[in-house]
Short mmCIF file of C-alpha atoms in Angstrom, two decimals:
data_model
loop_
_atom_site.label_atom_id
_atom_site.label_comp_id
_atom_site.label_asym_id
_atom_site.label_seq_id
_atom_site.Cartn_x
_atom_site.Cartn_y
_atom_site.Cartn_z
CA MET A 21 -44.18 245.44 34.90
CA THR A 22 -48.20 245.22 32.83
CA ALA A 23 -51.17 243.33 33.68
CA PRO A 24 -51.53 240.41 31.07
CA ASP A 25 -54.51 240.61 28.34
CA ARG A 26 -57.31 241.69 29.73
CA CYS A 27 -58.08 239.28 33.21
CA ARG A 28 -54.91 237.09 33.25
CA SER A 29 -54.40 236.38 36.71
CA MET A 30 -51.15 237.25 38.56
CA ALA A 31 -49.99 233.78 38.51
CA VAL A 32 -49.04 234.55 35.09
CA LEU A 33 -46.45 236.81 35.48
CA ALA A 34 -49.25 244.26 34.78
CA LEU A 35 -68.87 252.97 38.37
CA VAL A 36 -70.36 255.83 39.22
CA VAL A 37 -72.41 258.44 38.16
CA ALA A 38 -71.37 262.47 38.46
CA LEU A 39 -69.41 263.73 40.96
CA VAL A 40 -70.27 267.19 41.81
CA ALA A 41 -73.76 267.70 43.62
CA ALA A 42 -75.59 270.93 44.30
CA GLY A 43 -73.95 272.88 46.28
CA CYS A 44 -70.31 271.37 45.60
CA SER A 45 -68.73 274.38 44.41
CA LEU A 46 -64.61 274.57 45.01
CA VAL A 47 -64.36 278.07 43.14
CA ASP A 48 -62.34 280.42 45.50
CA ARG A 49 -60.19 277.19 46.70
CA PRO A 50 -57.06 278.69 48.27
CA HIS A 51 -53.89 277.54 46.22
CA ALA A 52 -52.69 274.85 48.27
CA GLY A 53 -48.65 274.78 46.96
CA SER A 54 -48.03 277.14 50.20
CA ALA A 55 -48.94 274.49 52.78
CA ALA A 56 -47.75 271.52 50.38
CA GLY A 57 -44.46 272.75 49.80
CA SER A 58 -45.19 273.20 45.76
CA SER A 59 -45.20 276.61 43.78
CA ALA A 60 -48.12 277.73 42.27
CA SER A 61 -46.97 276.82 38.34
CA SER A 62 -48.84 275.20 35.90
CA ALA A 63 -47.53 271.61 34.52
CA ALA A 64 -47.26 272.92 31.33
CA GLY A 65 -46.77 276.96 31.92
CA SER A 66 -50.90 277.26 31.19
CA THR A 67 -52.18 281.05 32.08
CA SER A 68 -56.14 278.91 32.20
CA PRO A 69 -58.05 279.76 34.98
CA ARG A 70 -58.18 276.76 37.92
CA PRO A 71 -60.92 274.20 37.44
CA ALA A 72 -63.20 274.63 39.91
CA THR A 73 -63.46 270.98 41.24
CA PHE A 74 -61.97 268.16 40.51
CA ALA A 75 -61.85 264.88 40.29
CA GLU A 76 -65.24 264.34 38.79
CA PHE A 77 -66.37 261.73 36.41
CA ASN A 78 -69.50 261.87 34.23
CA PRO A 79 -69.83 257.62 32.27
CA ALA A 80 -72.53 259.65 30.61
CA ARG A 81 -70.07 261.82 28.72
CA HIS A 82 -67.64 259.33 27.58
CA GLU A 83 -68.10 256.79 24.78
CA THR A 84 -68.04 252.87 25.89
CA TRP A 85 -67.32 250.28 23.92
CA THR A 86 -69.89 247.29 23.46
CA ARG A 87 -68.62 245.03 26.05
CA LEU A 88 -68.54 241.96 27.41
CA THR A 89 -71.45 241.25 30.08
CA SER A 90 -69.63 239.64 32.83
CA PRO A 91 -71.68 236.63 32.95
CA ASP A 92 -70.22 233.91 35.80
CA ARG A 93 -69.78 236.63 38.25
CA VAL A 94 -71.48 236.61 41.11
CA VAL A 95 -70.79 240.09 43.53
CA THR A 96 -71.52 239.58 46.79
CA SER A 97 -69.50 241.72 49.94
CA SER A 98 -68.75 241.87 53.49
CA ASP A 99 -67.65 244.53 56.46
CA ALA A 100 -63.54 243.72 56.39
CA THR A 101 -62.08 247.02 57.02
CA PRO A 102 -58.43 246.78 55.52
CA GLU A 103 -55.62 248.88 56.66
CA GLY A 104 -56.04 252.44 55.54
CA PHE A 105 -59.69 252.51 56.03
CA VAL A 106 -60.21 255.73 57.96
CA ASP A 107 -62.73 258.49 58.69
CA PRO A 108 -63.29 261.47 56.52
CA PRO A 109 -61.91 264.78 56.92
CA ALA A 110 -64.09 266.98 59.07
CA GLY A 111 -66.59 269.07 56.97
CA ARG A 112 -69.06 267.82 54.61
CA GLY A 113 -68.99 267.33 50.81
CA LEU A 114 -65.89 267.58 49.05
CA GLN A 115 -65.11 270.65 50.75
CA ARG A 116 -63.75 267.69 53.37
CA TYR A 117 -60.81 267.23 50.39
CA ALA A 118 -60.73 270.66 49.16
CA ASP A 119 -59.16 271.58 52.84
CA GLN A 120 -57.03 268.69 52.98
CA ARG A 121 -53.22 269.35 52.95
CA ILE A 122 -50.47 267.44 52.31
CA GLU A 123 -47.94 267.05 54.85
CA TRP A 124 -44.65 266.30 53.97
CA PHE A 125 -42.04 264.57 56.44
CA ASP A 126 -38.52 263.64 55.38
CA CYS A 127 -39.45 259.30 54.62
CA PRO A 128 -36.79 257.49 57.38
CA GLU A 129 -35.48 254.75 55.31
CA GLN A 130 -34.62 256.67 52.25
CA GLY A 131 -32.35 259.87 52.27
CA GLY A 132 -33.04 263.20 49.84
CA VAL A 133 -36.69 261.82 50.25
CA GLN A 134 -40.29 263.30 51.45
CA CYS A 135 -43.09 261.26 52.00
CA ALA A 136 -46.96 261.74 52.91
CA SER A 137 -50.46 260.39 52.55
CA VAL A 138 -53.86 261.74 52.17
CA THR A 139 -56.55 260.51 52.49
CA VAL A 140 -59.51 260.32 49.69
CA PRO A 141 -63.27 259.32 49.39
CA LEU A 142 -63.79 255.08 48.85
CA ASP A 143 -66.30 255.91 46.25
CA TRP A 144 -65.68 259.49 44.53
CA ASP A 145 -69.17 260.05 45.28
CA GLU A 146 -70.06 259.23 48.66
CA PRO A 147 -67.05 261.86 49.96
CA ASP A 148 -69.46 261.93 52.91
CA GLY A 149 -69.06 258.08 53.48
CA GLN A 150 -65.74 255.88 53.79
CA ALA A 151 -62.54 257.16 53.42
CA ILE A 152 -59.31 255.40 52.65
CA THR A 153 -55.44 256.13 51.88
CA LEU A 154 -53.14 256.79 49.61
CA ALA A 155 -49.21 257.42 49.92
CA MET A 156 -47.12 258.59 48.19
CA ALA A 157 -43.48 260.26 48.43
CA ARG A 158 -41.73 263.29 46.58
CA LYS A 159 -37.90 264.01 45.50
CA ARG A 160 -37.61 267.76 45.26
CA GLY A 161 -35.70 269.57 42.22
CA GLN A 162 -33.54 271.59 41.75
CA GLY A 163 -33.74 275.44 40.44
CA GLN A 164 -37.11 277.39 40.32
CA HIS A 165 -40.21 274.62 40.49
CA ARG A 166 -41.86 274.69 37.50
CA ALA A 167 -43.85 271.08 37.59
CA THR A 168 -44.69 268.33 39.08
CA LEU A 169 -43.79 265.22 37.58
CA PHE A 170 -45.88 262.47 38.54
CA VAL A 171 -45.23 258.89 38.06
CA ASN A 172 -46.29 255.68 38.33
CA PRO A 173 -44.25 252.08 37.01
CA GLY A 174 -46.85 249.92 35.91
CA GLY A 175 -48.15 246.39 37.32
CA PRO A 176 -51.32 247.17 38.05
CA GLY A 177 -50.53 247.98 42.00
CA GLY A 178 -46.58 248.62 41.01
CA SER A 179 -45.11 251.32 43.50
CA GLY A 180 -45.07 255.13 42.71
CA MET A 181 -43.52 255.79 45.85
CA SER A 182 -39.84 253.64 45.43
CA MET A 183 -40.21 254.80 41.67
CA ALA A 184 -40.34 258.33 42.05
CA ALA A 185 -37.00 257.64 44.74
CA GLY A 186 -35.27 256.50 42.48
CA PHE A 187 -35.99 258.89 39.81
CA ASP A 188 -33.25 260.20 37.94
CA LEU A 189 -34.39 264.17 37.85
CA SER A 190 -31.25 266.03 36.93
CA PRO A 191 -32.47 265.96 32.77
CA TYR A 192 -35.92 267.86 34.35
CA PRO A 193 -34.72 271.00 36.31
CA GLY A 194 -37.13 272.63 37.99
CA HIS A 195 -39.52 269.82 38.34
CA ASP A 196 -40.44 267.94 41.24
CA VAL A 197 -41.53 264.29 41.08
CA ILE A 198 -44.18 262.32 42.92
CA GLY A 199 -45.05 258.85 43.30
CA TRP A 200 -48.37 257.30 44.75
CA ASP A 201 -48.88 253.96 45.23
CA PRO A 202 -52.28 253.58 43.65
CA ARG A 203 -54.92 252.20 46.21
CA GLY A 204 -55.51 248.99 46.66
CA SER A 205 -51.26 248.51 46.25
CA GLY A 206 -48.25 249.48 48.74
CA ARG A 207 -48.45 251.78 51.52
CA SER A 208 -51.84 252.96 50.83
CA THR A 209 -54.96 250.84 51.44
CA PRO A 210 -54.32 247.70 50.67
CA VAL A 211 -56.35 244.71 49.05
CA VAL A 212 -55.80 241.51 50.71
CA CYS A 213 -56.94 238.15 50.21
CA GLY A 214 -55.97 234.80 51.83
CA THR A 215 -52.88 233.37 53.54
CA PRO A 216 -49.48 233.21 52.26
CA ALA A 217 -50.74 229.40 52.45
CA GLN A 218 -54.31 229.45 50.23
CA THR A 219 -52.49 232.00 47.78
CA ASP A 220 -50.01 229.99 47.12
CA GLY A 221 -52.62 227.22 46.59
CA TRP A 222 -54.02 229.62 43.92
CA ASN A 223 -51.06 229.85 42.30
CA ALA A 224 -50.24 226.00 41.86
CA VAL A 225 -53.10 224.83 40.37
CA ASP A 226 -52.56 223.90 37.01
CA PRO A 227 -54.50 226.66 34.69
CA THR A 228 -53.38 224.59 31.75
CA PRO A 229 -56.55 222.19 31.68
CA THR A 230 -57.50 219.21 29.63
CA THR A 231 -60.51 217.51 30.61
CA PRO A 232 -63.48 219.01 32.00
CA ARG A 233 -62.89 218.39 35.48
CA GLN A 234 -59.36 219.95 35.49
CA VAL A 235 -61.67 223.31 34.21
CA GLU A 236 -63.95 222.63 37.67
CA GLN A 237 -61.11 222.35 39.66
CA LEU A 238 -59.47 225.74 38.46
CA ARG A 239 -63.11 227.54 38.89
CA ALA A 240 -63.24 226.10 42.41
CA VAL A 241 -59.89 227.11 43.14
CA SER A 242 -60.17 230.63 41.60
CA ARG A 243 -63.81 231.31 42.84
CA ALA A 244 -62.30 230.73 46.42
CA PHE A 245 -59.38 232.63 45.93
CA ALA A 246 -61.81 235.77 44.77
CA THR A 247 -63.60 234.91 48.33
CA GLN A 248 -60.95 235.13 50.35
CA CYS A 249 -60.15 238.81 48.60
CA ARG A 250 -64.03 239.46 49.25
CA ALA A 251 -63.98 238.40 52.72
CA SER A 252 -60.75 240.65 53.50
CA SER A 253 -60.67 243.75 51.43
CA GLY A 254 -64.61 243.94 51.62
CA ALA A 255 -66.32 247.25 49.64
CA LEU A 256 -62.93 248.60 48.34
CA LEU A 257 -63.28 245.84 46.12
CA ASP A 258 -65.55 247.21 44.76
CA HIS A 259 -64.07 251.48 44.14
CA ILE A 260 -60.72 250.07 43.06
CA SER A 261 -61.01 250.35 39.01
CA THR A 262 -58.43 252.88 37.03
CA ILE A 263 -61.13 255.22 36.29
CA ASP A 264 -60.45 255.34 40.43
CA THR A 265 -57.72 255.63 40.61
CA ALA A 266 -57.60 258.47 37.42
CA ARG A 267 -60.14 260.28 39.73
CA ASP A 268 -57.45 259.73 42.80
CA LEU A 269 -54.30 261.34 40.48
CA ASP A 270 -56.74 264.37 39.48
CA TYR A 271 -57.51 265.26 43.25
CA LEU A 272 -53.26 264.80 43.88
CA ARG A 273 -52.80 267.25 40.96
CA TRP A 274 -55.22 269.50 42.39
CA LEU A 275 -53.60 269.12 45.90
CA VAL A 276 -50.40 270.15 44.78
CA GLY A 277 -51.38 273.20 42.89
CA ASP A 278 -50.99 272.42 39.70
CA GLU A 279 -53.43 273.68 37.19
CA ARG A 280 -52.60 270.31 34.30
CA LEU A 281 -50.70 267.28 34.80
CA SER A 282 -46.94 265.94 34.41
CA TYR A 283 -47.30 262.70 33.69
CA LEU A 284 -45.12 259.59 32.87
CA GLY A 285 -47.09 256.04 33.15
CA ILE A 286 -44.82 253.00 32.51
CA SER A 287 -47.20 249.78 31.19
CA TYR A 288 -49.90 249.50 32.82
CA GLY A 289 -49.20 253.35 33.60
CA THR A 290 -49.89 253.85 30.40
CA PHE A 291 -53.52 252.66 31.04
CA ILE A 292 -54.15 255.24 34.07
CA GLY A 293 -52.43 257.82 31.63
CA ALA A 294 -54.81 257.09 29.25
CA THR A 295 -58.19 256.69 31.34
CA TYR A 296 -57.27 260.38 32.87
CA ALA A 297 -56.33 261.93 29.24
CA GLU A 298 -59.49 260.40 28.44
CA LEU A 299 -61.79 262.20 31.75
CA TYR A 300 -59.73 265.07 31.72
CA PRO A 301 -58.69 266.18 28.59
CA GLN A 302 -58.19 270.24 29.12
CA ARG A 303 -56.59 268.83 32.27
CA VAL A 304 -53.56 267.58 30.28
CA GLY A 305 -49.85 268.67 29.93
CA ARG A 306 -47.88 266.81 29.45
CA MET A 307 -47.88 263.40 29.23
CA VAL A 308 -45.42 260.64 28.27
CA LEU A 309 -47.29 256.81 27.92
CA ASP A 310 -44.42 254.84 27.63
CA SER A 311 -44.88 250.56 26.30
CA ALA A 312 -48.77 250.93 25.81
CA VAL A 313 -51.38 248.51 26.91
CA ASN A 314 -53.90 247.29 24.48
CA ILE A 315 -56.69 249.84 25.24
CA THR A 316 -58.68 249.05 22.01
CA ASP A 317 -61.63 246.34 21.16
CA ASN A 318 -59.08 244.47 19.22
CA GLU A 319 -57.47 241.14 20.60
CA SER A 320 -55.60 240.45 17.52
CA VAL A 321 -52.08 241.03 19.32
CA ILE A 322 -52.08 239.73 22.42
CA GLN A 323 -49.57 239.49 25.57
CA ALA A 324 -48.20 236.06 25.40
CA MET A 325 -47.35 236.76 21.41
CA GLY A 326 -44.85 239.44 22.90
CA PHE A 327 -43.09 236.76 25.07
CA ASP A 328 -42.68 234.06 22.50
CA ALA A 329 -41.25 237.45 19.91
CA SER A 330 -38.67 237.36 23.05
CA LEU A 331 -38.07 234.04 23.39
CA ASP A 332 -37.26 233.58 20.02
CA ASP A 333 -35.07 236.44 19.73
CA PHE A 334 -33.25 235.59 23.17
CA ALA A 335 -32.72 232.05 21.29
CA GLY A 336 -31.14 234.46 18.16
CA TRP A 337 -29.30 236.14 20.69
CA CYS A 338 -28.06 232.94 21.77
CA GLN A 339 -26.34 231.26 18.25
CA ARG A 340 -24.86 234.76 18.22
CA GLN A 341 -22.69 234.31 21.36
CA GLY A 342 -20.96 231.74 19.57
CA GLU A 343 -21.27 228.24 21.09
CA CYS A 344 -25.31 228.38 22.76
CA ALA A 345 -25.54 225.22 25.12
CA LEU A 346 -28.64 225.20 24.98
CA GLY A 347 -29.27 224.57 20.79
CA SER A 348 -27.28 224.30 17.77
CA THR A 349 -29.95 227.13 16.41
CA LYS A 350 -32.60 229.00 16.82
CA ALA A 351 -35.43 226.63 16.53
CA ALA A 352 -33.60 223.89 18.79
CA VAL A 353 -33.25 226.56 21.19
CA VAL A 354 -36.96 227.46 21.08
CA GLN A 355 -37.93 223.39 21.47
CA ALA A 356 -35.34 222.38 24.53
CA VAL A 357 -37.09 225.19 26.28
CA ASN A 358 -40.31 224.54 25.15
CA ARG A 359 -40.15 220.78 25.90
CA TRP A 360 -38.87 221.76 29.80
CA ILE A 361 -41.74 223.40 30.39
CA ALA A 362 -44.11 220.64 29.08
CA GLY A 363 -41.84 218.16 31.29
CA LEU A 364 -42.78 220.35 34.68
CA ASP A 365 -46.92 220.81 33.63
CA ALA A 366 -46.51 216.59 33.03
CA SER A 367 -44.78 216.02 36.55
CA PRO A 368 -44.45 219.61 38.31
CA ARG A 369 -41.92 219.69 41.22
CA THR A 370 -41.82 221.52 43.90
CA VAL A 371 -39.05 224.49 44.42
CA ASN A 372 -38.28 227.08 47.10
CA GLY A 373 -41.07 226.07 48.96
CA HIS A 374 -43.78 225.70 46.80
CA VAL A 375 -45.28 224.10 43.69
CA PHE A 376 -43.21 224.75 40.24
CA GLY A 377 -45.16 223.55 37.09
CA SER A 378 -45.41 224.33 33.92
CA ILE A 379 -47.32 228.38 35.10
CA ALA A 380 -43.92 228.48 37.27
CA ALA A 381 -41.42 228.10 34.69
CA ALA A 382 -42.97 229.93 32.60
CA THR A 383 -43.05 232.96 34.62
CA GLY A 384 -40.00 232.76 35.25
CA ILE A 385 -38.59 232.68 31.90
CA ALA A 386 -40.83 235.89 31.16
CA ALA A 387 -39.00 237.83 34.03
CA PHE A 388 -35.62 237.91 32.28
CA MET A 389 -36.99 239.38 29.45
CA TYR A 390 -38.43 242.32 31.10
CA ALA A 391 -34.55 243.55 30.57
CA GLY A 392 -33.99 242.55 27.24
CA GLU A 393 -30.40 241.94 25.50
CA GLY A 394 -29.38 243.06 29.77
CA GLY A 395 -31.12 240.04 30.65
CA TYR A 396 -30.47 237.84 28.33
CA ARG A 397 -27.01 236.39 29.94
CA ASN A 398 -28.50 236.08 33.05
CA LEU A 399 -31.89 233.91 31.44
CA TYR A 400 -29.37 231.93 29.48
CA ASN A 401 -27.13 231.09 32.44
CA SER A 402 -30.54 230.31 34.22
CA LEU A 403 -31.69 227.80 32.23
CA GLN A 404 -28.57 226.41 31.53
CA TRP A 405 -28.42 225.29 35.38
CA ALA A 406 -32.30 224.27 34.61
CA LEU A 407 -32.57 222.42 31.78
CA LEU A 408 -28.64 220.80 31.87
CA ARG A 409 -28.49 220.54 35.82
CA ASP A 410 -31.76 220.34 36.73
CA GLU A 411 -31.57 222.62 38.91
CA PRO A 412 -34.73 225.05 37.91
CA THR A 413 -34.06 227.31 41.71
CA TYR A 414 -33.18 230.28 39.76
CA ILE A 415 -35.55 230.69 36.86
CA ALA A 416 -38.23 229.78 40.32
CA GLN A 417 -36.87 232.34 42.04
CA ALA A 418 -37.52 234.86 39.32
CA GLY A 419 -41.14 233.83 38.42
CA ASP A 420 -41.67 234.54 42.27
CA SER A 421 -41.08 237.94 42.06
CA MET A 422 -43.17 238.37 39.60
CA ILE A 423 -45.96 237.25 40.78
CA GLY A 424 -45.45 239.21 44.27
CA ARG A 425 -44.43 236.00 46.49
CA ASN A 426 -41.37 236.95 48.85
CA ARG A 427 -38.12 234.26 50.07
CA ASP A 428 -40.18 234.13 53.41
CA GLY A 429 -43.19 232.79 51.67
CA SER A 430 -45.52 235.53 52.44
CA TYR A 431 -46.94 237.77 50.15
CA SER A 432 -46.27 241.76 48.95
CA THR A 433 -49.66 243.67 48.10
CA MET A 434 -48.87 243.71 44.60
CA ALA A 435 -49.58 240.00 44.43
CA TYR A 436 -54.25 240.79 45.38
CA ALA A 437 -53.99 243.70 43.45
CA PHE A 438 -53.16 242.26 40.27
CA PRO A 439 -56.01 240.55 39.93
CA ALA A 440 -58.52 243.12 41.82
CA ILE A 441 -57.23 245.76 39.71
CA SER A 442 -57.56 243.60 36.58
CA CYS A 443 -60.67 242.40 37.55
CA ALA A 444 -61.95 245.67 38.44
CA ASP A 445 -60.83 247.25 34.88
CA TRP A 446 -62.10 244.46 32.69
CA ALA A 447 -65.30 242.89 31.39
CA ASP A 448 -65.48 239.03 30.19
CA ALA A 449 -67.27 236.56 29.03
CA GLY A 450 -67.49 233.94 31.93
CA VAL A 451 -65.82 230.97 31.70
CA ALA A 452 -67.00 229.91 28.55
CA GLY A 453 -65.52 232.98 27.14
CA ALA A 454 -62.10 232.32 29.05
CA GLN A 455 -62.32 228.68 27.83
CA ARG A 456 -62.61 229.92 23.91
CA ARG A 457 -59.77 232.91 24.74
CA TRP A 458 -56.57 230.23 25.62
CA ALA A 459 -57.70 228.31 22.35
CA ALA A 460 -57.20 231.77 19.78
CA ASP A 461 -54.48 232.63 22.69
CA ARG A 462 -52.44 229.26 21.95
CA ARG A 463 -53.45 229.86 18.24
CA LEU A 464 -51.52 233.62 18.30
CA ALA A 465 -48.70 232.31 20.60
CA PRO A 466 -47.77 229.05 20.69
CA ILE A 467 -45.59 228.56 23.03
CA PHE A 468 -46.63 231.40 26.63
CA GLY A 469 -49.78 231.29 24.61
CA GLN A 470 -50.10 228.03 26.32
CA TRP A 471 -48.00 227.46 29.24
CA PHE A 472 -50.17 230.66 30.74
CA GLY A 473 -53.50 229.11 30.27
CA MET A 474 -56.43 229.63 30.85
CA ASN A 475 -57.34 232.72 33.29
CA LEU A 476 -60.69 232.32 35.52
CA THR A 477 -59.91 235.10 37.98
CA CYS A 478 -62.08 237.77 36.74
CA PRO A 479 -64.90 234.98 35.05
CA VAL A 480 -65.25 234.01 38.34
CA TRP A 481 -64.23 237.47 40.80
CA THR A 482 -67.14 238.89 43.41
CA ALA A 483 -67.06 242.66 42.71
CA ALA A 484 -68.65 244.30 38.70
CA PRO A 485 -66.92 244.99 36.23
CA ALA A 486 -65.79 249.45 35.98
CA PRO A 487 -67.58 251.25 32.68
CA GLN A 488 -65.74 249.94 29.49
CA LEU A 489 -65.03 253.52 28.13
CA ARG A 490 -63.54 254.05 24.55
CA LEU A 491 -59.94 256.12 25.46
CA THR A 492 -59.87 259.14 23.30
CA ALA A 493 -58.92 261.82 25.01
CA LYS A 494 -60.23 264.32 22.86
CA GLY A 495 -58.86 267.64 23.16
CA SER A 496 -55.86 266.83 24.86
CA ALA A 497 -52.78 268.52 24.40
CA PRO A 498 -50.23 265.89 22.70
CA ILE A 499 -49.02 263.29 24.34
CA LEU A 500 -45.79 261.16 23.46
CA VAL A 501 -46.41 257.27 23.09
CA LEU A 502 -43.67 255.33 23.43
CA GLY A 503 -42.62 251.63 22.69
CA SER A 504 -40.49 248.64 21.43
CA THR A 505 -40.60 247.01 19.05
CA ILE A 506 -39.25 243.40 20.64
CA ASP A 507 -41.15 244.29 24.05
CA PRO A 508 -42.18 241.26 25.81
CA ALA A 509 -45.06 242.15 27.99
CA THR A 510 -46.60 245.21 26.10
CA PRO A 511 -46.06 243.71 22.43
CA TYR A 512 -45.50 247.03 19.99
CA GLN A 513 -48.64 246.62 18.17
CA GLN A 514 -50.23 248.05 21.63
CA SER A 515 -48.61 251.27 21.34
CA VAL A 516 -48.92 252.05 17.49
CA TRP A 517 -52.80 251.34 18.64
CA MET A 518 -52.81 253.74 21.59
CA ALA A 519 -51.06 256.26 19.76
CA GLY A 520 -53.52 256.07 16.73
CA GLN A 521 -56.46 255.83 19.01
CA LEU A 522 -55.55 258.56 21.07
CA GLU A 523 -56.68 261.84 19.34
CA ASN A 524 -53.48 263.96 19.95
CA ALA A 525 -50.19 261.40 20.17
CA VAL A 526 -46.99 261.08 18.75
CA LEU A 527 -45.40 257.54 18.60
CA ILE A 528 -41.42 257.14 19.21
CA THR A 529 -40.39 253.74 18.59
CA ARG A 530 -37.49 252.36 19.53
CA GLN A 531 -36.11 249.33 17.87
CA GLY A 532 -35.18 246.74 20.36
CA ALA A 533 -36.45 244.27 23.11
CA GLY A 534 -37.52 244.70 26.57
CA HIS A 535 -39.53 246.51 28.39
CA SER A 536 -39.43 250.06 29.24
CA ALA A 537 -38.71 252.85 26.11
CA TYR A 538 -37.67 255.08 28.26
CA SER A 539 -35.49 253.31 30.78
CA LEU A 540 -33.55 251.02 27.99
CA GLY A 541 -33.26 253.45 25.07
CA GLY A 542 -30.70 256.04 24.19
CA GLU A 543 -30.17 259.40 23.43
CA CYS A 544 -32.57 258.98 20.23
CA VAL A 545 -35.51 258.51 22.90
CA ARG A 546 -34.89 260.78 25.97
CA ALA A 547 -34.08 263.67 24.53
CA PRO A 548 -36.87 263.93 22.98
CA VAL A 549 -39.26 263.17 25.79
CA ILE A 550 -36.82 265.76 28.03
CA ALA A 551 -37.34 268.03 25.67
CA TYR A 552 -41.01 267.44 25.77
CA LEU A 553 -41.23 267.58 29.56
CA ASN A 554 -39.34 270.76 30.19
CA ASP A 555 -40.24 272.76 27.01
CA GLY A 556 -43.26 271.23 25.65
CA THR A 557 -41.24 270.70 22.16
CA VAL A 558 -43.50 268.35 20.72
CA PRO A 559 -41.58 266.00 18.51
CA PRO A 560 -42.72 264.15 14.85
CA ALA A 561 -43.26 260.26 15.09
CA THR A 562 -39.60 258.76 15.71
CA THR A 563 -38.01 255.35 15.47
CA CYS A 564 -34.59 254.91 16.57
CA LYS A 565 -32.28 251.67 17.17
CA GLY A 566 -31.15 250.37 20.12
#
């Protein structure tokens, strides 16, 4: 899963000055491997000296885009302390965290997986201030330890702990895998917003306004949601950007004793990886970025175009089955789906206990597309129930899973982490800019660009955006970028752009539909990734079928 373009709200479906102050040198740190259960081997076999510190960030050292100014955001504050706000470790300054050790224990609900939590500063530039909690999971590899592979599944807000627990380590002897729930999500210190009923109301508002009054209603509901998040999450909203998460990741790398980072990130996880590589290029070991988000300032290819292309691909698949009940041609299938969504826009229904309108329908259809052709049969069956039998329950259930709504009506932490992190990461042009953006989206993607609607969540958010870094990772080790040609959530062109903008990247192209080339691709995709992570063999740019 990935964040939709810029700050698209969850209903659519993903800073600071330098750290090191005087007297904070961490030279002569004892190796954390023995206490943490990790060996001293570097992630990439490097013999370079261990960095004297971790998690530093000086914005002045990085090029920034000439970006927008978020003119309609009103930054507020609250004294809320969500679960996971804790006192910092004993000591002073960064030494508090240099002395911390990871205490692993067997996860009670998952055999063969270890769990742990550590504290990190809410604000890495104020290490004596408030601390928060990061939760993580580890699977141990077989044989002599070579490296730790950190993983992230995207979102933003997806659970790295779950990804690690299910990760197949058999192709990677000597590797441990660690997944962490990024700040604001999962079992780490979570973003907290309104009640389930209030969140239902936010998700139910029509994002396709046609009158000034409807625009104002959308703005009011979006502002109310932002206020609820601030009231319940407090200062966490000011320190939840991907820059903050990259600094957390560097600290975790340091704690396990790896001099360089081995990393596999999918979807939004590619943004974490690219941000890390920009902040710490000399600490990049072996990095794989799968299904890249847009790290450029080129908005000629947007996420909705990926879903439009996937709908067209699904319609073609339907025709190839011999008899497609949804329409006699590809165009007829697409038109039938679009008409059905338009009918719900005019006359929303109540399904699964909440409003089911155009945005919910589009989100539910989009959910099936992540699996590519593997999900088309389920999408076909669900659309038959919806279009031909007037029973949209399955589409609604799929949409609920996308927005983090549970069957009991509660919401997962991802429902709130997603907008909070998205709005922290990207500046915007305000409400007027969102109106212009939606008009452009509809031209670029006539179906999903229309029904995903106008995003007013970020324009009225209560936290300022982080520095808008231009990610080039100058001086990093080689990075592999993977992309599928019919990716619904992260259009293929974005992987091309990422591979082109990162200074030392190689692109592996998978010809096929679906999200995550690593998960859906065959041996042609996986073999070079395995060789690269195991042995450091950098493949040439490659195109693979299927």
